Amino acid sequence: MPEQYLARNSRTAWRVYDGEAVILRAEDSTLNTLNPVGTLIWEGADGQTPMSALVGRICAEFDVEPVQAERDVRAFVDKLCQRGLLSVTASPHEVP
Amino acid sequence: MGELSLAIAGLRATIVTRHRDMLDVLHDRYKGFLSPGPADWRIEAEVRRAVGHRADDDVLVSRDGAAGRFVVTRADFAGTVALPVRRASVTFADANEYSIDSFLRILYSLALVEARGLIVHAASLIRSGRAHLFSGPSGSGKTTLARLSTDVTLLSDELSIVRISEGQAHCYGTPFWGELARAGDDSSARLGGVYFLRHGSRHAVNAITPRQALERLLPNVLFFARDPELTAQVLEIAADLIDAVRAFDLGFRPDPGFWEVIDRA
């Protein structure tokens, strides 16, 4: 599988409490709360970190097999993309 | 031209208009908050019957090119708000208190961000020197709770203002009322607790985590601008508010006994 990179929507504001992110979207003030695994992905969605590295972190920090972790990450990323919170690219974002 | 100044939560706004009837409405509606003196904000207000061109009743607050400049429209008014210079102009279809009040709520929701403040859908009361904020959507019991409370100073039964300063949260009285149809007192006190309301068969107060509190507070913050920078600031202020005070889930039934469980919490 080709590598992919995740980037947070810049029109969001967020804060992490006890490992759980609370995200506010500027367009419509919708609120999303993520569990610790989702928060790990969200915090790593810097446009520079490959998705495979995030899967690796999840396997290291949580008791889950790589195949299952990758499947879960992709499903989660799809959901956040549909909500307009994340975008996925084939190459890293350029650092300004 | 005539003008009138009012101060809400320490922010003084001078409203300038050539319409005598509007000044009369303002004088009657905000008599507890009139405050002559140097203004933080200047609002130029006009009346023109043709302004009401939109069929819906939604508020639209959109960025108008330059940073900090917003266009504010509703069926019964249209205006601009320029945060960097603290000036606003608005044209109402009619000089009635409902339209004026709605515009002022929107203006203050924007202006307070710079002053590290928020307008929250909440009743607020001062009791024994401390303010208590009771937040919830329409129908959650804000007005009921205000009606049931004796030996308190009413700050608002509907829209309360909280400002953060040096790690402390203070709650301020507002003229923005709900079903009580009575303005709050123009006073303030340090915030002692935030309570998220729900109807229950008995009084019960339970501490909630900061994350839970933030999740329950944010939907009750009055804020319309779809602007990333302001949204980020609103989140920061809300989070600082939650960091500054304890937050609780409050189940209550309509009798004054809820104060006993609050006092024990």
Coordinates of C-alpha atoms in Angstrom, one line a residue:
Chain A
M1 CA 0.0 0.0 0.0
P2 CA 1.4 3.5 -0.8
E3 CA 2.1 5.7 2.1
Q4 CA -0.5 8.3 3.2
Y5 CA -0.3 11.4 5.4
L6 CA -3.0 12.9 7.5
A7 CA -3.6 16.6 8.2
R8 CA -5.9 18.2 10.6
N9 CA -8.4 20.8 9.2
S10 CA -6.8 24.1 10.2
R11 CA -10.3 25.5 10.8
T12 CA -10.6 23.6 14.0
A13 CA -9.7 24.3 17.6
W14 CA -8.9 21.5 20.0
R15 CA -7.7 20.6 23.4
V16 CA -6.7 17.3 25.1
Y17 CA -8.0 16.3 28.5
D18 CA -6.7 13.1 30.1
G19 CA -5.7 11.8 26.7
E20 CA -9.1 12.6 25.1
A21 CA -9.3 15.4 22.5
V22 CA -12.2 17.8 22.3
I23 CA -12.4 19.4 18.9
L24 CA -14.5 22.4 17.8
R25 CA -15.0 23.0 14.1
A26 CA -15.1 26.7 13.1
E27 CA -17.5 26.3 10.2
D28 CA -20.5 25.1 12.2
S29 CA -19.3 24.9 15.9
T30 CA -19.8 21.1 15.9
L31 CA -18.1 19.3 18.7
N32 CA -16.3 16.0 18.4
T33 CA -14.7 14.1 21.3
L34 CA -12.1 11.4 20.6
N35 CA -11.1 8.4 22.7
P36 CA -7.4 7.9 23.5
V37 CA -6.7 5.9 20.3
G38 CA -8.5 8.6 18.2
T39 CA -6.6 11.3 20.0
L40 CA -3.3 9.6 19.2
I41 CA -4.2 9.7 15.5
W42 CA -5.5 13.3 15.7
E43 CA -2.3 14.5 17.5
G44 CA -0.2 12.7 14.9
A45 CA -2.1 14.2 11.9
D46 CA 0.5 16.9 11.3
G47 CA 0.7 16.4 7.6
Q48 CA 4.3 15.0 8.0
T49 CA 3.9 11.7 9.9
P50 CA 3.0 8.7 7.7
M51 CA -0.1 6.8 8.6
S52 CA 2.0 3.6 9.0
A53 CA 3.9 5.3 11.8
L54 CA 0.6 6.1 13.6
V55 CA -0.4 2.5 13.2
G56 CA 2.9 1.5 14.7
R57 CA 2.4 3.9 17.7
I58 CA -1.1 2.4 18.3
C59 CA 0.3 -1.1 18.3
A60 CA 3.1 0.0 20.7
E61 CA 0.7 1.8 23.1
F62 CA -2.4 -0.4 22.9
D63 CA -2.8 -4.2 22.9
V64 CA -3.7 -4.6 19.2
E65 CA -2.3 -6.5 16.2
P66 CA -1.0 -4.4 13.2
V67 CA -3.6 -5.7 10.7
Q68 CA -6.4 -4.9 13.1
A69 CA -4.9 -1.5 14.0
E70 CA -4.5 -0.5 10.3
R71 CA -8.1 -1.5 9.6
D72 CA -9.3 0.5 12.6
V73 CA -7.2 3.6 11.7
R74 CA -8.5 3.6 8.1
A75 CA -12.1 3.4 9.3
F76 CA -11.5 6.2 11.8
V77 CA -9.8 8.4 9.3
D78 CA -12.6 7.9 6.8
K79 CA -15.1 9.0 9.4
L80 CA -13.1 12.1 10.3
C81 CA -12.6 13.0 6.7
Q82 CA -16.4 12.8 6.2
R83 CA -16.8 15.2 9.1
G84 CA -14.4 17.6 7.5
L85 CA -11.9 17.2 10.3
L86 CA -9.0 15.4 8.5
S87 CA -7.6 15.3 5.0
V88 CA -5.5 12.5 3.5
T89 CA -2.6 13.1 1.0
A90 CA -0.2 10.9 -0.8
S91 CA 2.8 13.0 0.1
P92 CA 3.8 15.1 3.2
H93 CA 2.5 18.6 3.5
E94 CA 5.2 21.2 2.8
V95 CA 6.4 22.9 6.0
P96 CA 5.8 26.6 5.7
Chain B
M1 CA -27.9 62.8 16.7
G2 CA -28.3 61.5 20.2
E3 CA -26.4 58.9 22.1
L4 CA -26.6 56.6 25.0
S5 CA -24.0 54.4 26.8
L6 CA -24.5 51.1 28.5
A7 CA -22.0 48.8 30.2
I8 CA -22.4 45.1 30.3
A9 CA -19.7 43.0 32.0
G10 CA -17.4 45.9 32.2
L11 CA -17.6 46.7 28.4
R12 CA -19.1 50.1 27.7
A13 CA -20.8 50.7 24.4
T14 CA -22.1 54.0 23.2
I15 CA -24.9 53.8 20.7
V16 CA -25.3 56.8 18.4
T17 CA -28.5 57.3 16.5
R18 CA -30.7 60.1 15.0
H19 CA -33.8 58.2 16.0
R20 CA -35.3 59.5 19.2
D21 CA -37.6 56.5 19.5
M22 CA -34.6 54.2 19.5
L23 CA -33.0 56.1 22.3
D24 CA -36.2 55.8 24.3
V25 CA -36.3 52.1 23.7
L26 CA -32.7 51.7 24.8
H27 CA -33.2 53.9 27.9
D28 CA -36.2 51.8 29.0
R29 CA -34.8 48.4 28.1
Y30 CA -31.3 48.8 29.6
K31 CA -32.0 51.2 32.4
G32 CA -30.2 49.0 34.9
F33 CA -27.1 49.1 32.8
L34 CA -26.8 52.7 31.6
S35 CA -23.3 53.9 32.2
P36 CA -22.0 57.3 30.9
G37 CA -18.3 57.5 30.4
P38 CA -15.6 56.7 27.9
A39 CA -16.8 54.0 25.5
D40 CA -15.0 50.8 24.6
W41 CA -17.3 50.4 21.7
R42 CA -19.1 52.8 19.4
I43 CA -22.3 51.6 17.6
E44 CA -24.0 53.6 14.9
A45 CA -27.6 52.6 14.6
E46 CA -30.1 53.4 11.9
V47 CA -33.6 52.5 11.0
R48 CA -34.8 51.7 7.5
R49 CA -37.9 49.7 6.8
A50 CA -36.5 48.0 3.8
V51 CA -33.7 46.2 5.7
G52 CA -35.7 43.1 6.4
H53 CA -35.2 41.2 3.2
R54 CA -34.5 37.7 4.5
A55 CA -37.3 35.3 5.1
D56 CA -35.7 33.1 7.7
D57 CA -34.9 34.1 11.3
D58 CA -31.4 32.8 11.4
V59 CA -28.4 34.9 12.4
L60 CA -25.6 35.0 9.9
V61 CA -22.2 36.2 11.1
S62 CA -19.6 36.0 8.3
R63 CA -16.1 37.4 7.9
D64 CA -16.0 40.5 5.7
G65 CA -12.6 40.4 4.1
A66 CA -10.3 42.0 6.7
A67 CA -9.3 40.2 9.9
G68 CA -11.7 40.9 12.7
R69 CA -14.4 42.4 10.5
F70 CA -17.8 40.7 10.4
V71 CA -21.1 41.2 8.6
V72 CA -24.0 40.4 10.8
T73 CA -27.5 39.8 9.3
R74 CA -30.8 38.6 10.4
A75 CA -34.3 39.2 8.9
D76 CA -34.8 42.3 11.0
F77 CA -31.3 43.9 10.9
A78 CA -28.0 44.1 9.0
G79 CA -24.7 45.4 10.3
T80 CA -21.0 45.3 10.5
V81 CA -18.7 44.7 13.5
A82 CA -15.1 45.7 13.3
L83 CA -13.2 44.1 16.3
P84 CA -9.8 45.8 15.8
V85 CA -11.3 49.3 16.0
R86 CA -14.2 48.4 18.3
R87 CA -16.9 49.9 16.0
A88 CA -20.1 48.6 14.7
S89 CA -22.9 49.9 12.5
V90 CA -26.3 48.4 12.2
T91 CA -29.6 49.2 10.4
F92 CA -32.8 47.9 12.0
A93 CA -36.0 47.4 10.1
D94 CA -37.8 48.7 13.2
A95 CA -36.6 50.3 16.5
N96 CA -38.0 47.5 18.7
E97 CA -36.3 46.1 21.8
Y98 CA -36.2 42.5 20.4
S99 CA -34.2 43.4 17.4
I100 CA -31.9 45.7 19.3
D101 CA -31.4 43.1 22.0
S102 CA -30.6 40.4 19.5
F103 CA -27.9 42.6 17.8
L104 CA -26.4 43.5 21.2
R105 CA -26.2 39.9 22.2
I106 CA -24.3 39.1 19.0
L107 CA -22.0 42.2 19.3
Y108 CA -21.1 41.3 22.9
S109 CA -20.5 37.7 22.0
L110 CA -17.8 38.9 19.6
A111 CA -16.5 41.8 21.7
L112 CA -16.1 39.7 24.8
V113 CA -13.7 37.3 23.2
E114 CA -11.0 40.0 23.3
A115 CA -11.8 40.6 27.0
R116 CA -11.5 36.8 27.6
G117 CA -15.2 36.5 28.2
L118 CA -18.1 34.4 26.9
I119 CA -21.9 34.6 26.9
V120 CA -23.3 31.3 28.1
H121 CA -26.9 30.0 28.0
A122 CA -27.1 29.9 31.7
A123 CA -28.9 31.3 34.7
S124 CA -26.5 32.8 37.2
L125 CA -27.0 33.9 40.8
I126 CA -24.8 35.3 43.5
R127 CA -25.3 33.6 46.9
S128 CA -23.1 34.2 49.9
G129 CA -20.7 36.2 47.9
R130 CA -20.1 33.6 45.2
A131 CA -21.6 33.3 41.7
H132 CA -23.2 30.0 40.6
L133 CA -23.7 29.3 36.9
F134 CA -26.5 26.9 35.9
S135 CA -26.2 26.0 32.3
G136 CA -28.5 24.2 29.9
P137 CA -30.5 24.6 26.8
S138 CA -34.1 25.9 26.6
G139 CA -36.4 23.9 28.9
S140 CA -33.6 22.7 31.2
G141 CA -34.9 24.7 34.1
K142 CA -32.8 27.9 34.1
T143 CA -35.8 30.2 34.8
T144 CA -37.4 27.8 37.2
L145 CA -34.2 27.6 39.2
A146 CA -33.9 31.4 39.3
R147 CA -37.6 31.7 40.4
L148 CA -37.1 29.2 43.2
S149 CA -34.0 30.9 44.7
T150 CA -34.3 33.3 47.5
D151 CA -31.6 35.4 49.2
V152 CA -29.7 35.6 46.0
T153 CA -28.8 38.3 43.5
L154 CA -30.0 37.5 40.1
L155 CA -27.4 38.0 37.4
S156 CA -29.5 36.4 34.6
D157 CA -32.1 33.7 34.1
E158 CA -31.0 33.1 30.5
L159 CA -27.7 34.5 29.2
S160 CA -24.8 34.9 31.6
I161 CA -21.4 36.4 31.1
V162 CA -18.2 34.9 32.4
R163 CA -14.8 36.5 32.1
I164 CA -11.4 35.0 32.9
S165 CA -8.7 37.1 34.5
E166 CA -5.5 35.8 36.2
G167 CA -6.8 32.3 36.4
Q168 CA -10.1 33.3 38.0
A169 CA -13.5 33.3 36.6
H170 CA -16.0 36.0 37.4
C171 CA -19.7 36.0 36.5
Y172 CA -21.5 39.3 35.5
G173 CA -25.1 40.4 35.5
T174 CA -26.7 40.9 32.1
P175 CA -29.8 42.6 30.8
F176 CA -30.5 39.6 28.6
W177 CA -33.4 37.8 30.1
G178 CA -35.4 34.6 29.5
E179 CA -38.9 33.7 30.6
L180 CA -38.5 35.7 33.8
A181 CA -38.6 38.9 31.7
R182 CA -36.4 40.6 34.3
A183 CA -32.9 42.0 33.8
G184 CA -30.2 40.8 36.0
D185 CA -28.4 43.0 38.5
D186 CA -25.5 45.0 37.2
S187 CA -23.0 43.3 39.6
S188 CA -20.5 40.5 39.5
A189 CA -18.8 37.9 41.7
R190 CA -16.2 35.3 41.5
L191 CA -17.6 32.1 40.1
G192 CA -17.9 29.3 42.6
G193 CA -19.2 26.5 40.4
V194 CA -20.7 25.5 37.1
Y195 CA -23.8 23.3 37.2
F196 CA -25.2 21.5 34.1
L197 CA -28.9 21.2 34.5
R198 CA -31.2 18.3 34.0
H199 CA -34.6 17.6 35.4
G200 CA -34.7 14.8 37.9
S201 CA -37.0 13.1 40.5
R202 CA -34.7 14.2 43.3
H203 CA -31.9 16.7 43.9
A204 CA -28.5 15.3 43.0
V205 CA -25.2 17.0 42.4
N206 CA -22.3 15.0 40.9
A207 CA -18.8 16.3 40.0
I208 CA -17.8 15.8 36.4
T209 CA -14.4 15.8 34.7
P210 CA -13.0 18.8 33.0
R211 CA -13.4 17.1 29.6
Q212 CA -17.1 16.3 30.4
A213 CA -17.6 19.9 31.5
L214 CA -16.1 21.4 28.4
E215 CA -18.2 19.1 26.2
R216 CA -21.3 20.3 28.0
L217 CA -20.3 23.9 28.2
L218 CA -19.4 24.5 24.5
P219 CA -22.9 23.8 23.0
N220 CA -24.2 26.4 25.5
V221 CA -21.8 29.1 24.5
L222 CA -23.5 31.9 22.5
F223 CA -21.3 32.3 19.5
F224 CA -22.1 32.8 15.8
A225 CA -18.9 33.7 13.9
R226 CA -17.5 30.9 11.7
D227 CA -14.0 32.1 12.1
P228 CA -11.1 29.8 13.0
E229 CA -9.1 32.3 15.1
L230 CA -12.1 33.4 17.2
T231 CA -13.3 29.8 17.5
A232 CA -9.9 28.9 18.9
Q233 CA -10.1 31.7 21.3
V234 CA -13.6 30.7 22.4
L235 CA -12.3 27.2 23.1
E236 CA -9.4 28.5 25.1
I237 CA -11.6 30.8 27.2
A238 CA -14.1 27.9 27.8
A239 CA -11.3 25.6 28.8
D240 CA -9.8 28.2 31.1
L241 CA -13.3 28.7 32.7
I242 CA -13.5 24.9 33.3
D243 CA -10.0 24.9 34.7
A244 CA -10.8 27.7 37.1
V245 CA -13.9 26.2 38.8
R246 CA -15.5 22.9 39.7
A247 CA -18.2 21.6 37.4
F248 CA -21.1 19.4 38.3
D249 CA -24.1 17.6 36.8
L250 CA -27.2 18.9 38.7
G251 CA -30.4 16.9 38.7
F252 CA -33.2 18.8 40.3
R253 CA -36.9 18.9 40.8
P254 CA -38.8 22.2 41.0
D255 CA -38.3 23.1 44.7
P256 CA -35.6 25.1 46.4
G257 CA -34.0 22.1 48.1
F258 CA -31.4 21.9 45.4
W259 CA -29.4 24.6 47.2
E260 CA -28.8 22.1 50.1
V261 CA -27.2 19.6 47.8
I262 CA -25.1 22.3 46.2
D263 CA -23.9 23.5 49.6
R264 CA -22.9 20.0 50.5
A265 CA -21.0 19.4 47.2

